[in-house]
């Protein structure tokens, strides 16, 4: 029944590996986002999709690749993981790309060792 | 200069106290102002939003915006232990990018 669900909740992996985080929303929203929360707790936007179209692509290493198979799903694939990628990754959604009321998932805590 | 600045705290208050959380921002293009609340190990949730300068009240919460000084406040009356969380100041300009502050940790002790 969760509105925005992310899997997995925790991910521990070695440097150099490739991993994916999945996100699904059942709110009927058109826009989905990926945010990264670093150790200093700043939330920074990485990507935004509106109806499966990429509309925000911040300065993020191209090892990070989002994929939206439909407007209810936004996945994040990370290649060649580095220690600095360790963070909490949040997926969020909103009705449209002009709205301020985002619904966030509970986050995926990624630890690269 | 960071776009949004908040005192990280933690701010510790006794139950029932009035809490004042503050935030400054640098970009005069910001039009909307939100407060998000984030509990430990959870995603942020929208608490309040306001568009114009002035006050907006919602139950025990009051958001205050002063665009002339680029200063935003959130007041919590009769604070409860369940209010213990990180409060994020989030302005938004035109376009669809929210700018999150690092947040202020609030601890309400019973």
Short mmCIF file of C-alpha atoms in Angstrom, two decimals:
data_model
loop_
_atom_site.label_atom_id
_atom_site.label_comp_id
_atom_site.label_asym_id
_atom_site.label_seq_id
_atom_site.Cartn_x
_atom_site.Cartn_y
_atom_site.Cartn_z
CA UNK A 1 0.00 0.00 0.00
CA UNK A 2 3.09 2.23 0.10
CA UNK A 3 2.80 5.30 -2.17
CA UNK A 4 6.44 5.41 -3.31
CA UNK A 5 8.39 2.24 -2.78
CA UNK A 6 12.07 1.65 -3.34
CA UNK A 7 14.01 -1.58 -3.41
CA UNK A 8 16.29 -2.54 -1.89
CA UNK A 9 16.27 -0.58 1.38
CA UNK A 10 19.91 -1.43 2.05
CA UNK A 11 22.65 -2.25 -0.40
CA UNK A 12 26.23 -3.11 0.51
CA UNK A 13 28.53 -3.79 -2.39
CA UNK A 14 32.16 -3.71 -3.42
CA UNK A 15 33.86 -1.05 -5.46
CA UNK A 16 33.66 -1.65 -9.16
CA UNK A 17 30.36 -3.49 -9.06
CA UNK A 18 27.22 -2.50 -11.00
CA UNK A 19 23.96 -2.19 -9.10
CA UNK A 20 20.38 -1.05 -9.66
CA UNK A 21 17.81 0.58 -7.41
CA UNK A 22 14.14 0.31 -8.33
CA UNK A 23 11.34 2.75 -7.62
CA UNK A 24 7.60 2.48 -8.13
CA UNK A 25 4.77 4.88 -7.31
CA UNK A 26 1.07 4.07 -7.21
CA UNK A 27 -0.16 7.66 -6.89
CA UNK A 28 -0.80 8.26 -10.58
CA UNK A 29 1.84 11.00 -10.61
CA UNK A 30 3.41 12.08 -13.88
CA UNK A 31 6.82 13.16 -12.56
CA UNK A 32 9.45 11.12 -10.74
CA UNK A 33 12.81 12.07 -9.28
CA UNK A 34 16.03 10.66 -7.89
CA UNK A 35 17.70 12.53 -5.05
CA UNK A 36 20.99 11.80 -3.30
CA UNK A 37 21.43 12.57 0.40
CA UNK A 38 25.07 12.68 1.39
CA UNK A 39 26.68 12.35 4.80
CA UNK A 40 26.05 16.04 5.49
CA UNK A 41 22.33 15.43 4.91
CA UNK A 42 22.01 17.68 1.87
CA UNK A 43 19.42 16.38 -0.58
CA UNK A 44 20.51 17.00 -4.16
CA UNK A 45 18.49 16.26 -7.23
CA UNK A 46 20.04 13.91 -9.74
CA UNK A 47 17.35 13.22 -12.32
CA UNK A 48 13.74 13.97 -13.07
CA UNK A 49 11.39 12.29 -15.50
CA UNK A 50 8.02 13.61 -16.62
CA UNK A 51 5.86 11.02 -18.34
CA UNK A 52 8.93 8.90 -19.14
CA UNK A 53 10.80 11.90 -20.57
CA UNK A 54 14.04 13.07 -18.94
CA UNK A 55 13.62 16.72 -17.90
CA UNK A 56 16.36 17.22 -15.32
CA UNK A 57 19.81 15.75 -15.58
CA UNK A 58 22.09 17.39 -13.04
CA UNK A 59 25.84 17.16 -13.12
CA UNK A 60 26.08 13.51 -12.24
CA UNK A 61 28.78 11.07 -13.38
CA UNK A 62 27.64 9.17 -16.45
CA UNK A 63 28.10 5.98 -14.43
CA UNK A 64 24.60 6.82 -13.17
CA UNK A 65 21.86 6.04 -15.66
CA UNK A 66 18.15 6.42 -14.95
CA UNK A 67 15.54 4.46 -16.80
CA UNK A 68 11.78 4.98 -16.83
CA UNK A 69 9.93 2.08 -18.47
CA UNK A 70 6.60 3.75 -17.70
CA UNK A 71 5.45 6.74 -15.69
CA UNK A 72 4.99 4.67 -12.54
CA UNK A 73 8.56 3.39 -12.47
CA UNK A 74 11.96 5.06 -12.34
CA UNK A 75 15.02 2.91 -11.84
CA UNK A 76 18.60 3.97 -11.22
CA UNK A 77 21.51 1.94 -12.50
CA UNK A 78 25.02 2.63 -11.27
CA UNK A 79 28.10 1.26 -13.02
CA UNK A 80 31.58 0.83 -11.58
CA UNK A 81 30.61 1.84 -8.06
CA UNK A 82 33.04 4.05 -6.13
CA UNK A 83 33.45 4.71 -2.41
CA UNK A 84 32.07 8.24 -2.89
CA UNK A 85 28.78 6.83 -4.17
CA UNK A 86 27.93 5.75 -0.63
CA UNK A 87 24.83 7.73 0.34
CA UNK A 88 21.08 7.43 0.76
CA UNK A 89 19.22 7.60 -2.54
CA UNK A 90 15.62 8.79 -2.46
CA UNK A 91 13.02 8.38 -5.13
CA UNK A 92 10.14 10.88 -5.20
CA UNK A 93 7.12 11.69 -7.31
CA UNK A 94 4.75 14.61 -7.88
CA UNK A 95 1.61 15.30 -9.91
CA UNK A 96 3.58 17.29 -12.44
CA UNK A 97 6.88 19.06 -12.85
CA UNK A 98 5.55 22.35 -11.49
CA UNK A 99 4.34 21.02 -8.16
CA UNK A 100 6.16 21.42 -4.85
CA UNK A 101 4.47 18.64 -2.88
CA UNK A 102 6.74 15.71 -3.53
CA UNK A 103 6.08 12.26 -2.08
CA UNK A 104 9.32 10.56 -1.15
CA UNK A 105 10.16 6.91 -0.73
CA UNK A 106 11.95 5.69 2.39
CA UNK A 107 15.32 5.66 0.70
CA UNK A 108 17.98 3.15 -0.30
CA UNK A 109 21.08 3.21 1.87
CA UNK A 110 24.00 2.35 -0.41
CA UNK A 111 27.35 1.47 1.13
CA UNK A 112 30.31 0.85 -1.15
CA UNK A 113 33.20 -0.99 0.48
CA UNK B 1 27.32 31.25 -0.49
CA UNK B 2 24.93 28.33 -0.15
CA UNK B 3 21.47 28.85 -1.63
CA UNK B 4 19.79 27.80 1.60
CA UNK B 5 21.28 27.96 5.08
CA UNK B 6 19.93 26.44 8.27
CA UNK B 7 21.44 25.96 11.70
CA UNK B 8 21.98 22.19 11.86
CA UNK B 9 21.26 21.98 15.60
CA UNK B 10 20.40 19.82 17.33
CA UNK B 11 17.83 21.98 19.01
CA UNK B 12 16.61 20.39 22.23
CA UNK B 13 13.45 21.64 23.91
CA UNK B 14 11.11 20.34 26.63
CA UNK B 15 7.67 19.06 25.68
CA UNK B 16 5.17 21.89 25.38
CA UNK B 17 7.73 24.51 24.37
CA UNK B 18 7.35 26.85 21.40
CA UNK B 19 9.96 26.03 18.78
CA UNK B 20 11.37 28.47 16.26
CA UNK B 21 13.23 27.08 13.26
CA UNK B 22 14.89 29.49 10.87
CA UNK B 23 16.32 29.57 7.39
CA UNK B 24 17.91 32.12 5.08
CA UNK B 25 18.18 31.95 1.32
CA UNK B 26 20.17 33.86 -1.25
CA UNK B 27 18.24 33.63 -4.50
CA UNK B 28 15.58 36.33 -4.82
CA UNK B 29 13.99 34.31 -7.66
CA UNK B 30 12.59 31.82 -5.17
CA UNK B 31 8.81 32.11 -5.15
CA UNK B 32 7.51 29.18 -3.13
CA UNK B 33 8.68 28.15 0.28
CA UNK B 34 8.15 24.77 1.81
CA UNK B 35 9.01 23.05 5.03
CA UNK B 36 9.61 19.34 4.85
CA UNK B 37 9.96 17.09 7.89
CA UNK B 38 12.21 14.06 7.84
CA UNK B 39 12.12 11.38 10.49
CA UNK B 40 15.16 9.19 11.00
CA UNK B 41 15.55 6.55 8.27
CA UNK B 42 12.57 7.95 6.35
CA UNK B 43 12.05 10.15 3.32
CA UNK B 44 11.08 13.83 3.74
CA UNK B 45 7.38 14.68 3.89
CA UNK B 46 5.78 18.00 3.05
CA UNK B 47 4.71 19.84 6.17
CA UNK B 48 3.74 23.29 4.95
CA UNK B 49 4.11 25.54 1.95
CA UNK B 50 3.61 29.23 1.37
CA UNK B 51 3.88 31.53 -1.61
CA UNK B 52 3.87 35.07 -0.37
CA UNK B 53 5.45 36.99 2.44
CA UNK B 54 3.54 36.79 5.68
CA UNK B 55 2.25 34.04 7.93
CA UNK B 56 0.46 30.80 7.23
CA UNK B 57 -0.97 28.69 10.03
CA UNK B 58 -1.84 25.00 10.06
CA UNK B 59 -2.73 23.56 13.45
CA UNK B 60 0.28 23.87 15.74
CA UNK B 61 2.51 24.99 12.88
CA UNK B 62 3.02 28.52 11.53
CA UNK B 63 5.24 29.31 8.57
CA UNK B 64 6.52 32.85 8.18
CA UNK B 65 8.22 34.29 5.12
CA UNK B 66 9.97 37.64 4.80
CA UNK B 67 11.05 37.99 1.19
CA UNK B 68 12.66 41.39 1.77
CA UNK B 69 15.21 39.87 4.12
CA UNK B 70 15.13 36.39 2.54
CA UNK B 71 14.27 34.87 5.89
CA UNK B 72 11.93 31.96 6.58
CA UNK B 73 10.71 30.65 9.91
CA UNK B 74 8.68 27.72 11.14
CA UNK B 75 7.06 27.93 14.56
CA UNK B 76 5.77 24.88 16.40
CA UNK B 77 3.45 25.46 19.35
CA UNK B 78 2.98 22.97 22.17
CA UNK B 79 5.80 20.82 20.83
CA UNK B 80 5.46 17.04 21.25
CA UNK B 81 8.05 14.26 21.33
CA UNK B 82 6.58 13.11 18.00
CA UNK B 83 7.79 16.40 16.50
CA UNK B 84 11.38 15.20 16.96
CA UNK B 85 12.76 15.09 13.43
CA UNK B 86 14.87 17.05 10.97
CA UNK B 87 13.12 20.08 9.48
CA UNK B 88 14.15 21.03 5.98
CA UNK B 89 13.69 24.50 4.55
CA UNK B 90 12.91 24.16 0.83
CA UNK B 91 12.50 27.16 -1.45
CA UNK B 92 11.52 26.75 -5.09
CA UNK B 93 11.91 29.06 -8.04
CA UNK B 94 10.28 28.81 -11.43
CA UNK B 95 10.86 25.44 -12.95
CA UNK B 96 10.71 22.20 -11.09
CA UNK B 97 13.80 22.07 -8.92
CA UNK B 98 13.41 22.12 -5.15
CA UNK B 99 16.45 23.38 -3.25
CA UNK B 100 16.85 21.61 0.06
CA UNK B 101 18.64 23.03 3.06
CA UNK B 102 20.62 20.58 5.21
CA UNK B 103 17.95 20.80 7.88
CA UNK B 104 17.72 21.49 11.59
CA UNK B 105 17.53 18.54 13.97
CA UNK B 106 14.82 19.05 16.59
CA UNK B 107 14.57 16.97 19.75
CA UNK B 108 11.55 17.37 21.98
CA UNK B 109 12.06 15.77 25.38
CA UNK B 110 9.14 14.47 27.44
#
